[in-house]
XYZ file of C-alpha atoms in Angstrom:
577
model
C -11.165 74.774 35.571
C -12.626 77.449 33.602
C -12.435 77.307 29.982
C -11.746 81.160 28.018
C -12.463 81.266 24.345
C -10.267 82.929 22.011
C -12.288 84.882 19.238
C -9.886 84.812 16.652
C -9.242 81.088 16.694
C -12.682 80.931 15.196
C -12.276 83.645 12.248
C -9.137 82.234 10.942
C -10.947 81.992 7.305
C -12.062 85.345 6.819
C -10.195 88.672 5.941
C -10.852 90.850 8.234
C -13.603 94.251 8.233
C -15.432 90.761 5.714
C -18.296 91.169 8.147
C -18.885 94.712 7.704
C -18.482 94.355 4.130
C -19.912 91.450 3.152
C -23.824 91.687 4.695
C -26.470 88.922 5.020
C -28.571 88.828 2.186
C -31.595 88.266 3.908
C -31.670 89.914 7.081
C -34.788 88.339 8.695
C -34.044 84.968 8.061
C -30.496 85.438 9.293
C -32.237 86.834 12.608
C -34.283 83.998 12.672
C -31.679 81.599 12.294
C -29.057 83.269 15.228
C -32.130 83.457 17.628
C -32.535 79.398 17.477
C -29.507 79.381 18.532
C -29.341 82.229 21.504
C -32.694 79.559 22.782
C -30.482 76.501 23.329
C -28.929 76.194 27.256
C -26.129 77.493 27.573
C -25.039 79.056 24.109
C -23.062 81.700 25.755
C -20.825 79.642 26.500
C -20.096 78.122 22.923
C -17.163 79.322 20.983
C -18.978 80.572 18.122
C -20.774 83.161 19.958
C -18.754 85.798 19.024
C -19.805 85.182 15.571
C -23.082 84.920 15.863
C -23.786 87.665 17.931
C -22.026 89.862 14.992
C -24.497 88.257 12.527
C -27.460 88.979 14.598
C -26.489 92.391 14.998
C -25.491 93.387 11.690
C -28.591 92.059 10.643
C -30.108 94.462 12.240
C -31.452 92.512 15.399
C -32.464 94.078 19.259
C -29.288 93.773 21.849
C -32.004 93.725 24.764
C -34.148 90.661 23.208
C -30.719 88.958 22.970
C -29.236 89.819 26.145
C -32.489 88.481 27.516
C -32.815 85.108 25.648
C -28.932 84.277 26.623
C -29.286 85.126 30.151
C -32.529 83.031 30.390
C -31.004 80.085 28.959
C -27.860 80.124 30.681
C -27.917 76.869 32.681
C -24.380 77.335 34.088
C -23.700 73.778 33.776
C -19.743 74.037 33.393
C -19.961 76.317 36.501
C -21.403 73.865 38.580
C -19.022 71.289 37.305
C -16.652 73.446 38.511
C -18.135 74.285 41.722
C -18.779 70.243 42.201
C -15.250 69.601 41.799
C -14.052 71.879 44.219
C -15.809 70.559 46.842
C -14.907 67.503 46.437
C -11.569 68.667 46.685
C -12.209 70.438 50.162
C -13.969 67.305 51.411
C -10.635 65.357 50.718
C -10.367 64.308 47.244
C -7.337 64.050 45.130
C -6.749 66.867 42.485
C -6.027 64.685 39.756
C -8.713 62.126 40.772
C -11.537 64.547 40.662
C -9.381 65.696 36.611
C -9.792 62.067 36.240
C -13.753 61.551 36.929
C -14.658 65.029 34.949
C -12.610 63.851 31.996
C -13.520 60.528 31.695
C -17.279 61.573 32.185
C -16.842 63.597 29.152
C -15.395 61.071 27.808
C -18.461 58.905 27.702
C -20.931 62.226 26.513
C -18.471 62.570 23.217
C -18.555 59.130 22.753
C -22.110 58.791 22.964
C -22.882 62.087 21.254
C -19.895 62.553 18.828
C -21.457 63.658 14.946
C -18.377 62.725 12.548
C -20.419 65.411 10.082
C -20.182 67.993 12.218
C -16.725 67.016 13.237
C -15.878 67.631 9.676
C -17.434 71.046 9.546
C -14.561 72.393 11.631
C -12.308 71.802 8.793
C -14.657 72.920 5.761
C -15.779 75.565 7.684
C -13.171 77.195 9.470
C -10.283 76.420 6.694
C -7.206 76.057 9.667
C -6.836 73.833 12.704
C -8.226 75.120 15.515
C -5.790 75.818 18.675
C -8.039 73.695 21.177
C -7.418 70.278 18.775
C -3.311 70.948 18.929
C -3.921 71.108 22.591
C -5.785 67.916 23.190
C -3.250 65.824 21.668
C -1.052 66.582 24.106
C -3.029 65.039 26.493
C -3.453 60.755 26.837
C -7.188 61.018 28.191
C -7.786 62.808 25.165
C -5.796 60.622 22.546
C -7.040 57.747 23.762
C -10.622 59.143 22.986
C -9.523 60.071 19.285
C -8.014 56.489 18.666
C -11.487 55.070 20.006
C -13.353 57.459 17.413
C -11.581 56.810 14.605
C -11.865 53.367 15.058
C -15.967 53.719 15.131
C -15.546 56.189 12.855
C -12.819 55.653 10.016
C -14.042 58.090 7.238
C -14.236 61.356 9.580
C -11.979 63.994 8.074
C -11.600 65.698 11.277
C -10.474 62.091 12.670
C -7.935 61.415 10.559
C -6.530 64.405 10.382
C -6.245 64.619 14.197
C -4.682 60.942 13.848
C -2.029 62.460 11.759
C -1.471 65.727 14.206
C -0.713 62.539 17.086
C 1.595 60.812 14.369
C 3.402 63.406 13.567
C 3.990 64.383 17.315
C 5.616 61.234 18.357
C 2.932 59.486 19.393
C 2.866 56.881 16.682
C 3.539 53.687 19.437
C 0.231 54.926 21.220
C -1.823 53.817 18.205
C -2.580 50.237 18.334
C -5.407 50.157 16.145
C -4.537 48.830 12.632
C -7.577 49.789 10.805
C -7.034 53.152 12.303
C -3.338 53.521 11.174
C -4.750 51.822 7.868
C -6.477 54.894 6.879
C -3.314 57.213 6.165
C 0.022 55.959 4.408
C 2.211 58.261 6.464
C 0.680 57.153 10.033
C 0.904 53.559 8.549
C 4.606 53.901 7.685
C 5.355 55.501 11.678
C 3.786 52.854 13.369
C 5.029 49.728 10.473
C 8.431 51.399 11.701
C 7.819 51.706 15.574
C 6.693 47.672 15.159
C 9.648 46.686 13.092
C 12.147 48.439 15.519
C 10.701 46.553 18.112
C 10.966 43.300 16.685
C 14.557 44.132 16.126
C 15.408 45.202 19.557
C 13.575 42.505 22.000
C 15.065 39.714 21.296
C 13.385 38.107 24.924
C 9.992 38.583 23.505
C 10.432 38.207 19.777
C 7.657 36.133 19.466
C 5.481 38.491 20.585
C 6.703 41.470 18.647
C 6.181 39.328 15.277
C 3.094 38.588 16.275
C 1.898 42.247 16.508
C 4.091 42.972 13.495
C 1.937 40.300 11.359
C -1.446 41.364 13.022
C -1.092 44.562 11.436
C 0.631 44.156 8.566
C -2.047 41.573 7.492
C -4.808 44.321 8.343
C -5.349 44.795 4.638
C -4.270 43.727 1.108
C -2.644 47.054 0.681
C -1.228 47.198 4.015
C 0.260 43.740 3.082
C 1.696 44.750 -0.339
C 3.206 47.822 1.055
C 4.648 46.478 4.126
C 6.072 43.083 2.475
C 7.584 45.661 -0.333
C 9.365 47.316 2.406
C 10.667 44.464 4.204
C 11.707 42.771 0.981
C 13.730 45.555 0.232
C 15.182 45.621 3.871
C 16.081 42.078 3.121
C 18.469 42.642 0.991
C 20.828 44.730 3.362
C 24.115 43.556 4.557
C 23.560 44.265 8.065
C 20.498 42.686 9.680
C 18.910 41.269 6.225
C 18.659 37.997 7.479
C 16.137 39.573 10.466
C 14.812 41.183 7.830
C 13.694 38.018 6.219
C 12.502 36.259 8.834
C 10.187 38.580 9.503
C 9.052 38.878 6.240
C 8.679 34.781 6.238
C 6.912 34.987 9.768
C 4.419 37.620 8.441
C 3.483 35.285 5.541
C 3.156 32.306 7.969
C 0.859 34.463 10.179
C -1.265 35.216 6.733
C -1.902 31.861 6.217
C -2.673 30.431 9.234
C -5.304 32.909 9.146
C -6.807 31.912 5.820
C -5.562 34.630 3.858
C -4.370 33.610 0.280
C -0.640 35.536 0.239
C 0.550 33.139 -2.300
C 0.706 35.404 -5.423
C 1.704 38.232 -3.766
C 4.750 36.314 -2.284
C 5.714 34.610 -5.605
C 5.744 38.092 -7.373
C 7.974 39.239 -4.684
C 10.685 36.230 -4.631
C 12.013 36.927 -8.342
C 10.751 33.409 -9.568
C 9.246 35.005 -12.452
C 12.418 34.070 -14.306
C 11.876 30.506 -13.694
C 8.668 29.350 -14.789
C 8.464 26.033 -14.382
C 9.412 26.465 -11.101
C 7.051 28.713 -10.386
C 3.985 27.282 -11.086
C 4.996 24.149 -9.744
C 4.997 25.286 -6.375
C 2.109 28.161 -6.499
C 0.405 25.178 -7.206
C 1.342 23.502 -4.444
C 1.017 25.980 -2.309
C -2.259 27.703 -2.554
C -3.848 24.132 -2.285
C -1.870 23.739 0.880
C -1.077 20.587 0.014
C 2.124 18.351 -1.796
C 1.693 15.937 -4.818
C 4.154 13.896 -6.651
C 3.853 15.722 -10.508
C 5.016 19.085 -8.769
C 7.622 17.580 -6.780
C 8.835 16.345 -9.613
C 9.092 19.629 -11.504
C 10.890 20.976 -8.625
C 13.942 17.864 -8.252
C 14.380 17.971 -11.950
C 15.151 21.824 -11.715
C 17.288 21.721 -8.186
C 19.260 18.849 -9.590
C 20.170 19.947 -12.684
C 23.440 22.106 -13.710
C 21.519 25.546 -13.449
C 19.157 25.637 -10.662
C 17.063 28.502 -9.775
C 17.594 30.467 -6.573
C 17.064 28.678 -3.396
C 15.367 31.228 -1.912
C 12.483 29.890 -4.250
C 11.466 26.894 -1.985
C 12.788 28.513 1.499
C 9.361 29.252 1.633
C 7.900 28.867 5.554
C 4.656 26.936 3.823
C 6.588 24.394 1.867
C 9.107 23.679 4.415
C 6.322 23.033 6.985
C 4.434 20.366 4.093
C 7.805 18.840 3.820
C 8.836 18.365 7.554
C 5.070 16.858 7.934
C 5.133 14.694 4.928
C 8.392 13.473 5.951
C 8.470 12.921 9.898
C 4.793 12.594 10.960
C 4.106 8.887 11.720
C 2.105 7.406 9.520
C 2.675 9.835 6.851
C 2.670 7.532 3.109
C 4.586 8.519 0.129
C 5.207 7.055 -2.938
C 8.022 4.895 -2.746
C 9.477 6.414 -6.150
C 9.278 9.747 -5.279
C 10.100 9.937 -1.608
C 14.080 10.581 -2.452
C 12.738 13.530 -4.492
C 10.695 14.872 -1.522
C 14.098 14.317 0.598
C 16.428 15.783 -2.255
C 14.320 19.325 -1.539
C 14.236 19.484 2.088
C 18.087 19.081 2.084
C 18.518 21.274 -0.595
C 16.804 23.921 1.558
C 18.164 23.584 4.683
C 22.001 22.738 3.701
C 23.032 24.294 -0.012
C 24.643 28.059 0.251
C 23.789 30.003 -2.629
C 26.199 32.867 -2.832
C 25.848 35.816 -5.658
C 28.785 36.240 -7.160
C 31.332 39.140 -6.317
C 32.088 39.521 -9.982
C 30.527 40.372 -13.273
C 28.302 38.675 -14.532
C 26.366 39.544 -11.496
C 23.242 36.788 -12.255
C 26.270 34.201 -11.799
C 25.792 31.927 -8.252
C 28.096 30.685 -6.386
C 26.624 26.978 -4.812
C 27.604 25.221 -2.142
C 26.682 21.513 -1.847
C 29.373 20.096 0.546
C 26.653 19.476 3.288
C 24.090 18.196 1.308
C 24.808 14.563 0.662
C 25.462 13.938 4.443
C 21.918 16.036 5.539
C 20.131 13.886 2.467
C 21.388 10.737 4.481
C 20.218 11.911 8.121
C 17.076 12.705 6.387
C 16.747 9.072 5.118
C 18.008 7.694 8.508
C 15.562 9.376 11.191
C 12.593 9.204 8.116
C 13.242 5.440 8.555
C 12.313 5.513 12.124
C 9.457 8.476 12.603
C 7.472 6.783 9.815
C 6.902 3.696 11.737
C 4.958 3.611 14.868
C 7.592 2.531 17.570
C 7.247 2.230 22.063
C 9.630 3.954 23.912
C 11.357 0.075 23.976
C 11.538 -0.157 20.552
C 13.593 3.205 20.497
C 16.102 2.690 22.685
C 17.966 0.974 20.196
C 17.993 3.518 17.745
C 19.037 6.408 20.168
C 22.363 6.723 18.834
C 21.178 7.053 15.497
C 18.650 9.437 16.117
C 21.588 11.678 18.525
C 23.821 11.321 15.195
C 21.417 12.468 12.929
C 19.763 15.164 15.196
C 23.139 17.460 15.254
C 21.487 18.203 11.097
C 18.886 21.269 12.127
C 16.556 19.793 10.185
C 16.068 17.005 11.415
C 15.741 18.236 15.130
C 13.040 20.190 13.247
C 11.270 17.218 11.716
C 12.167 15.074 15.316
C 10.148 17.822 17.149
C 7.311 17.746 14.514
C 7.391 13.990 15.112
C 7.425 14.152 18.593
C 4.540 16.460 19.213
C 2.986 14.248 16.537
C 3.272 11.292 18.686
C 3.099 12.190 22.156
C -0.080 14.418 21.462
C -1.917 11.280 21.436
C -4.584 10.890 24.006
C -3.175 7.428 24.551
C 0.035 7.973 25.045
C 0.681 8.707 28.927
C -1.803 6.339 29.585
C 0.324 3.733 27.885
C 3.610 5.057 29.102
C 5.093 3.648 31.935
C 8.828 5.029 32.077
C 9.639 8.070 34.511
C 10.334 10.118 31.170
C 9.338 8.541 28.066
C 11.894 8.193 25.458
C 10.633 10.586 22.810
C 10.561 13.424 25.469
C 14.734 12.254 26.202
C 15.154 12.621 22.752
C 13.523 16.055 23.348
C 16.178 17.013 25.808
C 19.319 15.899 23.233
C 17.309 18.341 20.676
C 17.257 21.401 23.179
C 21.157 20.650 23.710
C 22.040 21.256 20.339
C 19.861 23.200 18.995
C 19.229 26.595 21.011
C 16.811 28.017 17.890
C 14.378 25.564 18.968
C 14.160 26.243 22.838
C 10.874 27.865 22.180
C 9.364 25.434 19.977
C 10.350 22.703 22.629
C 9.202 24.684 24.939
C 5.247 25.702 23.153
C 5.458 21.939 22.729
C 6.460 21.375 26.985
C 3.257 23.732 27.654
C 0.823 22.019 25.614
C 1.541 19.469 27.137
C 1.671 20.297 31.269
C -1.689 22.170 30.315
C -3.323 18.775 28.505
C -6.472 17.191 30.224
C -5.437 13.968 31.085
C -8.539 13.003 32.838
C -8.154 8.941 32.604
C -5.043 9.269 34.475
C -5.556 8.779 38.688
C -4.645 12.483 40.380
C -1.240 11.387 41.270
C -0.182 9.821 38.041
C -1.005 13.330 36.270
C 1.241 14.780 39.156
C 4.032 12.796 38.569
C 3.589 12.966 34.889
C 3.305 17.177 35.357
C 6.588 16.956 37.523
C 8.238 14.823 34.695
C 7.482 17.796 31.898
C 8.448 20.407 34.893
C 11.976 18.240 34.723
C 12.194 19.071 30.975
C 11.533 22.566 31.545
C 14.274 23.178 33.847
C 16.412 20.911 31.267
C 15.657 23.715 28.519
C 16.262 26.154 31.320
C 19.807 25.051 32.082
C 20.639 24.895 28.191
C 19.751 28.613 28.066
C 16.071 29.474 27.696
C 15.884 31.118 30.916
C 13.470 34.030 31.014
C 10.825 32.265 28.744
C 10.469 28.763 31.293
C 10.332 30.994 34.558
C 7.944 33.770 33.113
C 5.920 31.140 32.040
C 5.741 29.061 35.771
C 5.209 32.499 37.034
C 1.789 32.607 35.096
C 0.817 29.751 35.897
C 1.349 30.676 39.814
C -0.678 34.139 39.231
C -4.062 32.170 37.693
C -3.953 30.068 40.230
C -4.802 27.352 38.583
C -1.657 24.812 39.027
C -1.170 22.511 42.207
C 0.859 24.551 44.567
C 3.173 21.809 44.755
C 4.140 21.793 41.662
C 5.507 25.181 41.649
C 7.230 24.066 44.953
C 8.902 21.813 42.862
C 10.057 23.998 39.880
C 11.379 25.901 42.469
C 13.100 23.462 44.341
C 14.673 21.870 41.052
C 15.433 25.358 39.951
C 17.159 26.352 42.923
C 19.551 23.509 43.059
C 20.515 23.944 39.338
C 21.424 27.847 39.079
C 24.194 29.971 41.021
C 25.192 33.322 40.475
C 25.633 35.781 38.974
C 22.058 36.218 37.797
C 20.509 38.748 35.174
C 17.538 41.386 37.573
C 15.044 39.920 34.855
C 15.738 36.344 35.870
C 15.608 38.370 39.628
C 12.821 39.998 38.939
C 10.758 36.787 37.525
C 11.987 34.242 39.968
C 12.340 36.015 43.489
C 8.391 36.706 44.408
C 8.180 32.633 43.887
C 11.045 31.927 46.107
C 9.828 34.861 49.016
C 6.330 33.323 48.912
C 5.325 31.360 52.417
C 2.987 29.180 50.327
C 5.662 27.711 48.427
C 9.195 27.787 50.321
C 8.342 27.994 53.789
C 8.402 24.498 54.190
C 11.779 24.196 52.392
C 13.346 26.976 55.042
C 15.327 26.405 57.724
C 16.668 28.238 60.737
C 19.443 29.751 59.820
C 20.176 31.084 56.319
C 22.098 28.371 55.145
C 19.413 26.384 53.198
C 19.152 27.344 49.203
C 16.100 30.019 49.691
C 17.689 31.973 52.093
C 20.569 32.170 50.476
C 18.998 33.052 47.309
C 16.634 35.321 48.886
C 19.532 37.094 51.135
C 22.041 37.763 48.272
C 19.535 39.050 45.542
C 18.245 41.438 48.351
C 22.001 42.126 48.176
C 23.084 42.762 44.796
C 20.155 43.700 43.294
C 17.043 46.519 43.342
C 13.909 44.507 43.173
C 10.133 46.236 42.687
């Protein structure tokens, strides 16, 4: 484990024969100044001693004074690390535990002791990169304790350069620091890409992968600007463009929600410069967070008339959401006058096709309204009924209007919006007596026909099971638990697979759910599925169903019963960790 020092790593920014040539111009104090040194433990074993010991002598200094002040100071303390660490690998110790407890010790001394002006001297001093910091990058420990400097310490040259050296070496996934990535364009762009390729290649854990996308695009103004440049221009590709721009739109969404005023910077970016009216109309709206009438207004007269601007323009993520609220939350009042405006845009964004055209004059547009009058009218028709506080009795009769209408994707978007709206209410188990309550069986219909909005159903199914429902008696909340654990196995069935089981999984490694509830996803889930069956789905799902806790009780002797016979042909067909 001992270290050798290379003497010309150290001279790499002098000519050589400059120390013969080039003397000290005052001897004494240059004596003075090496002996300081030769005092402190251990300087022998620095690797600038080489130099040193050339100033000292050239300087005209004693070679017995100095061979006497480094052998009195030399504490041999990276011997005895050494000699530590191999006994504790005679007494039994692993190899690469006893690596493990001297690096990570030294670790915590850098960390503790680390001088970012120093750490710059290297650079300013020496002129090239020194071997031993190539070396170290190579190395996690080591990385790991240059990400956790640079992050304490974002102006260090040294830092940032060594930052870069990882970048450029492939490492560029390792660094999930934003303000460190921040600091250098061309480790920002590695890492933006690395995040983005993600998001476009995990499609069972997109949600996650936008949310680390947004968290560090949104690091900055300028790491904003530049990243929603990028993706802008990504947008406008053939292939994958669409991906492209939902990212883009989930990025902005992330911005808001946390209070960061993107407005301007997405208006510049949208090309409604050319349409001013337009423009201000909703900037207005939108950086108050908030719909009125005289902007609404501006925005029907120029979609409905003969040359509107470009839809994109209100497929904005913010507006949408203020006009799925303002339209399906109960309770919601709008001016009777302008409420078929407010219904006119939502339609217009979620059903018109607005097509460039393949011919000159290029700023031509092909539109195409054939499914807006018929999404205007579903609009009307489930408005009609969210607006107005209605039981579970009360709806039965206007099921079939609400399955009609719900087949429109906006709508199951505003009846989900409703629904949470409604059944979010503190009051509303309490008041509920059906075995599902209607509004969560018009849930199910949505998660039939609409398989975009499994995982809002689903966000929507969790908030609930995990609600405090403390006025209900212990087995009412049990049977109301089992009821939403029915709907999850619903969305299950109509495809959202790995999300609902890696999600009961969770909740059965906290601890923190009745055992017999998981019992009973189990049961329910077990009766539903056959095979074949994906290894994630295997991989999720089989610990539950091998657990005593929760199927030994449903076992029987033979292997005929369901978890046998689960248990017995995934042991089969498939190689499980």
């Amino acid at each position: 484990m001992e270290m050798e020092y290379d003497e010309s790593g150290w001279q790499q920014g002098r000519p050589k024969g400059e120390d013969e040539e080039m003397p000290e111009d005052n001897p004494q104090e240059t004596i003075q100044e090496c002996l300081e040194k030769f005092l402190t433990p251990d300087y022998i074993m620095e690797p600038g001693i080489f130099t040193q010991l050339k100033r000292y002598f050239q300087s005209g200094g004693s070679p017995e004074e100095v061979i006497m002040m480094l052998s009195e100071n030399y504490k041999a303390v990276a011997q005895m690390a050494n000699l530590l660490a191999e006994w504790l690998i005679l007494a039994g110790v692993k190899v690469t535990d006893v690596q493990a407890m001297v690096e990570n010790h030294l670790k915590d001394m850098i960390l503790k002791t680390f001088d970012p002006k120093k750490a710059d001297t290297i650079f300013t001093e020496e002129g090239e990169t020194p071997d031993w910091l190539t070396e170290m990058i190579d190395h996690p420990t080591w990385r790991s304790l240059i990400y956790r400097l640079a992050e304490e310490y974002p102006d260090c040259l040294m830092l940032n350069f060594t930052i870069k050296l990882i970048s450029d070496a492939g490492f560029q996934s390792e660094i999930t620091s934003i303000s460190t990535a921040a600091q250098q364009i061309e480790v920002f762009s590695r890492v933006l890409k690395t995040s983005i390729t993600k998001f476009l290649s995990n499609p069972e854990d997109i949600q996650g992968a936008i949310q680390e996308c947004a968290r560090m695009v949104c690091h900055g103004q300028h790491t904003y600007v530049y990243s929603q440049v990028l993706i802008q221009v990504l947008s406008q590709e053939t292939k994958g463009g669409f991906n492209m721009k939902r990212l883009s739109q989930e990025i902005t969404k992330y911005a808001l929600q946390n209070n960061q005023n993107v407005t301007p910077i997405t208006m510049a970016l949208n090309g409604s410069a050319a349409y001013p009216q337009a423009c201000q109309a909703l900037s207005s709206m939108l950086s108050r967070n908030t719909l009125n009438p005289a902007d609404i207004t501006v925005l029907y007269r120029n979609y409905s008339g003969a040359d509107p601007p470009p839809i994109d323009l209100i497929r904005n993520p913010q507006f949408l959401e203020l006009l799925v609220d303002s339209l399906f939350k109960a309770g919601v009042k709008i001016n009777p006058e302008h409420k078929s405006k407010y219904i006119f845009l939502l339609a217009y964004a979620a059903s018109v096709v607005d097509t460039p055209a393949k011919k000159r004059p290029l700023t031509d547009r092909v539109l195409n309204k054939d499914e807006l009058k018929s999404t205007i009218q579903a609009i009307e028709k489930v408005h009609a009924i969210c607006n107005v506080n209605k039981g579970s009795t009360e709806l039965i009769a206007e099921l079939q209007t609400l399955y009609n209408c719900i087949k429109f994707p906006v709508v199951g978007v505003g009846v989900i919006r409703w629904i949470e709206n409604t059944v979010t209410e503190p009051s509303y188990f309490k008041l509920s007596t059906d075995s599902c309550p209607t509004h969560l069986a018009i849930l199910d219909e949505v998660a039939a026909v609409h398989p975009t909005l499994h995982q809002q159903i689903l966000t929507l199914l969790i908030r609930l099971f995990e609600s405090k429902q403390d006025e209900l008696e212990i087995l009412v909340q049990l049977e109301m638990k089992k009821m939403l654990l029915d709907r999850m196995v619903n969305l299950l069935t109509r495809g959202c697979v790995v999300p609902v089981v890696k999600y009961i999984k969770q909740c059965w490694g906290k601890g923190d759910t009745d055992i017999s509830l998981i019992r009973y996803f189990v049961t329910e889930v077990l009766e539903t599925i056959t095979h074949p069956y994906s290894s994630e789905f295997v991989q999720l799902f089989l610990p539950m169903v091998e657990n005593e806790e929760i199927t030994g009780t449903m076992r029987g002797e033979g292997d005929n019963d369901p978890v046998s016979e689960f248990i017995v042909h995934c042991k089969a067909h498939y190689t499980t960790v």
